[in-house]
Coordinates of C-alpha atoms in Angstrom, one line a residue:
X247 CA 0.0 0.0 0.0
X248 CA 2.7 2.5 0.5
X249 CA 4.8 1.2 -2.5
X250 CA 1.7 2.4 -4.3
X251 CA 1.0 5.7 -2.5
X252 CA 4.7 6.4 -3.3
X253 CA 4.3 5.8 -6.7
X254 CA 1.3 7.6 -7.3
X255 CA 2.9 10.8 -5.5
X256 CA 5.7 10.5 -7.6
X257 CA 3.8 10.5 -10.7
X258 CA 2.1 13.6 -9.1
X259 CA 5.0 15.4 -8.4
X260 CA 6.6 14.9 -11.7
X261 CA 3.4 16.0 -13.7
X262 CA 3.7 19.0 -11.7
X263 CA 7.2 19.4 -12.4
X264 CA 6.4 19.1 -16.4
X265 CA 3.9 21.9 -16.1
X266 CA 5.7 23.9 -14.1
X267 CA 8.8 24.0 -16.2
X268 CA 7.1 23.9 -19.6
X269 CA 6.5 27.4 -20.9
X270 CA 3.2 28.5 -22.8
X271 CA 3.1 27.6 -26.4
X272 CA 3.7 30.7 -28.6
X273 CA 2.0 32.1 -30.7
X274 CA 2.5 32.1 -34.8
X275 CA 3.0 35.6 -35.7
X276 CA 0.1 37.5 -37.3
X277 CA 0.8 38.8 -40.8
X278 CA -1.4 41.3 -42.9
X279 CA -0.9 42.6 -46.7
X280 CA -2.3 45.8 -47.3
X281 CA -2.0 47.6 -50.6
X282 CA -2.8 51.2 -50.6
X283 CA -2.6 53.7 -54.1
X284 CA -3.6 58.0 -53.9
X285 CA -5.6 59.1 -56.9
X286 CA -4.0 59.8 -60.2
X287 CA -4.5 62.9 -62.2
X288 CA -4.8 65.2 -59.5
X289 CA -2.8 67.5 -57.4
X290 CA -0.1 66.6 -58.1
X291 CA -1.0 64.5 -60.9
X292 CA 1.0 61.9 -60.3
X293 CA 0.4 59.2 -57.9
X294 CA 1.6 56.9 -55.1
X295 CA 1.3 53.6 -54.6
X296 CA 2.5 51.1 -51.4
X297 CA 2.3 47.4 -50.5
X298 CA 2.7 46.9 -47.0
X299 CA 2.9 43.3 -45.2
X300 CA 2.1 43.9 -41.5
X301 CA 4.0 41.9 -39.5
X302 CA 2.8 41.1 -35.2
X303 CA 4.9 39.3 -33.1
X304 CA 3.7 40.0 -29.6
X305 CA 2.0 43.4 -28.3
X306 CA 5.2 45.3 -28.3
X307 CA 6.7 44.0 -31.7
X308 CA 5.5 44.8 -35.3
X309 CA 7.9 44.7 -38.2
X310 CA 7.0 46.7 -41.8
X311 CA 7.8 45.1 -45.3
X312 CA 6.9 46.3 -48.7
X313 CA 7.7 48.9 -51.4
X314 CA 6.9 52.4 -52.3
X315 CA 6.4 53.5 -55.8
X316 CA 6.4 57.3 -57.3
X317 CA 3.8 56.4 -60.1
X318 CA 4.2 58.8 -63.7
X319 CA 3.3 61.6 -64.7
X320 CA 6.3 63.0 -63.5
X321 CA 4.9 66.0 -61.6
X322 CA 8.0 67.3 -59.2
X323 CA 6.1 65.1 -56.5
X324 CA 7.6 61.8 -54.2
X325 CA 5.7 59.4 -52.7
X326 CA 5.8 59.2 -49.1
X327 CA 4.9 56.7 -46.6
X328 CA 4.0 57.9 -42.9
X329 CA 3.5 55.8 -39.7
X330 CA 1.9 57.1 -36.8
X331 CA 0.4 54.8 -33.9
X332 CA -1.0 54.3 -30.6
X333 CA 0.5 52.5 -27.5
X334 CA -0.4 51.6 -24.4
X335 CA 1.0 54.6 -22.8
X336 CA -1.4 56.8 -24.5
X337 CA -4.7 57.1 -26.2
X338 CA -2.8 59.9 -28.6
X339 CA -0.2 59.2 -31.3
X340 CA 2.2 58.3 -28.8
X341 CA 4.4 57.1 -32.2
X342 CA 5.1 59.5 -34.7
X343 CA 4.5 60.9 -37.6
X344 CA 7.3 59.3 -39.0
X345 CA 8.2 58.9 -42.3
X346 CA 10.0 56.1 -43.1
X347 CA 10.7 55.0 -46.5
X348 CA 9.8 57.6 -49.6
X349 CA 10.1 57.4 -53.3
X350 CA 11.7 60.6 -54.3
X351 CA 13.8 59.8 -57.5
X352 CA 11.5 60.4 -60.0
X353 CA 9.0 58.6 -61.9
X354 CA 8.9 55.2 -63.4
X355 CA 12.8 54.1 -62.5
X356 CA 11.1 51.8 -59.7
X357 CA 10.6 51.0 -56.7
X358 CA 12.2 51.7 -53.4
X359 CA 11.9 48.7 -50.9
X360 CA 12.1 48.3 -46.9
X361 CA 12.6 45.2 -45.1
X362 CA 11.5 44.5 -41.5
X363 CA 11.3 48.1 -40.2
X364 CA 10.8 47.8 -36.7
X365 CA 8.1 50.1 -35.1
X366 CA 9.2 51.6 -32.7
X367 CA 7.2 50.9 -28.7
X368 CA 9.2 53.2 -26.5
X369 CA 8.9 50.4 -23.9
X370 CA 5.1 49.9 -24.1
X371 CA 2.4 47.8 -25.6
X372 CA 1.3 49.2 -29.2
X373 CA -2.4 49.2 -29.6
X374 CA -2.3 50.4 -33.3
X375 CA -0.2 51.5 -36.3
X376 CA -1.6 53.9 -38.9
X377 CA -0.2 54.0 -42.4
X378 CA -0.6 57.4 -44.6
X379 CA 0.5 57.2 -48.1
X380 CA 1.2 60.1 -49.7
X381 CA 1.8 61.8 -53.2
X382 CA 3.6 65.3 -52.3
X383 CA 6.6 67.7 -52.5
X384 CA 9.3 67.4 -49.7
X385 CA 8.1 69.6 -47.5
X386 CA 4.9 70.6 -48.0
X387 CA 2.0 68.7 -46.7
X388 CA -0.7 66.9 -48.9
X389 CA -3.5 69.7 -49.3
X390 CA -6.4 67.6 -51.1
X391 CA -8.0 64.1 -50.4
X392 CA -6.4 62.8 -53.3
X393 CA -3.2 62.8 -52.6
X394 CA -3.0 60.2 -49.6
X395 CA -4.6 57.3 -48.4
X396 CA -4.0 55.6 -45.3
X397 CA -5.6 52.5 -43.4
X398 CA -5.2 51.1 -39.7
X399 CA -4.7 47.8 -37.7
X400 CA -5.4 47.0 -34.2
X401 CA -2.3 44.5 -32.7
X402 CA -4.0 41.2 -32.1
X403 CA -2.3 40.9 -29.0
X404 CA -3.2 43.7 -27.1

């Protein structure tokens, strides 16, 4: 009888042990392609066009991959692609504006590329990310609804 009792608190103790010592299972990460385009023929009269794969990890970690491309007429304008977001910290855009990647060499030579851009958390949880392309000069800001288009995703972990 104690032979068994021994047993059966060994086999107790070492389930216990398993669980204990076995982390949670992660989690795949959570990917998203988004393709966003501002009007053509406006002002300017060129336009911008992005694809954007959205890549979560955890609720602090989202990575950006895709291209930019300054589409003809060539119209003096670059196509610009600006991140602004929301974390934990703050119901405000706690991240950004920050424009990250542009097109700015001129019409129909391409596209310009970015790889695993890190968002950046500032030690928090991000909520959000919002992604604003945009068809405009350097430094002046996009003054019409055609020339940028944005979209937003929510972090599936937060």
């Amino acid at each position: 009888m104690l032979k068994n009792l021994l047993r059966s608190m060994a086999v107790v103790i070492g389930v216990v042990l398993c669980v204990a010592f076995t982390g949670p299972a992660s989690q795949a990460a959570t990917t998203t392609t988004v393709t966003l385009a501002t009007t053509l023929g406006g002002t300017p009269k060129g336009q911008a066009k992005a694809t954007i794969k959205i890549t979560w990890t955890s609720a602090t970690t989202v990575t950006l991959t895709g291209t930019i491309t300054d589409v003809c007429p060539a119209d003096g304008a670059g196509a610009y692609l600006v991140l602004d977001g929301v974390t934990s910290a703050s119901m405000n855009n706690a991240i950004g504006p920050i424009t990250f990647v542009k097109d700015t060499d001129g019409c129909g030579n391409g596209s310009v590329s970015f790889t695993n851009y890190k968002v950046p958390n500032y030690g928090y949880k991000i909520r959000s990310v919002w992604l604003t392309l945009q068809e405009r000069d350097a430094n002046v800001a996009c003054d019409n609804s055609g020339c940028e288009v944005g979209t937003t995703r929510s972090n599936p972990y937060s």
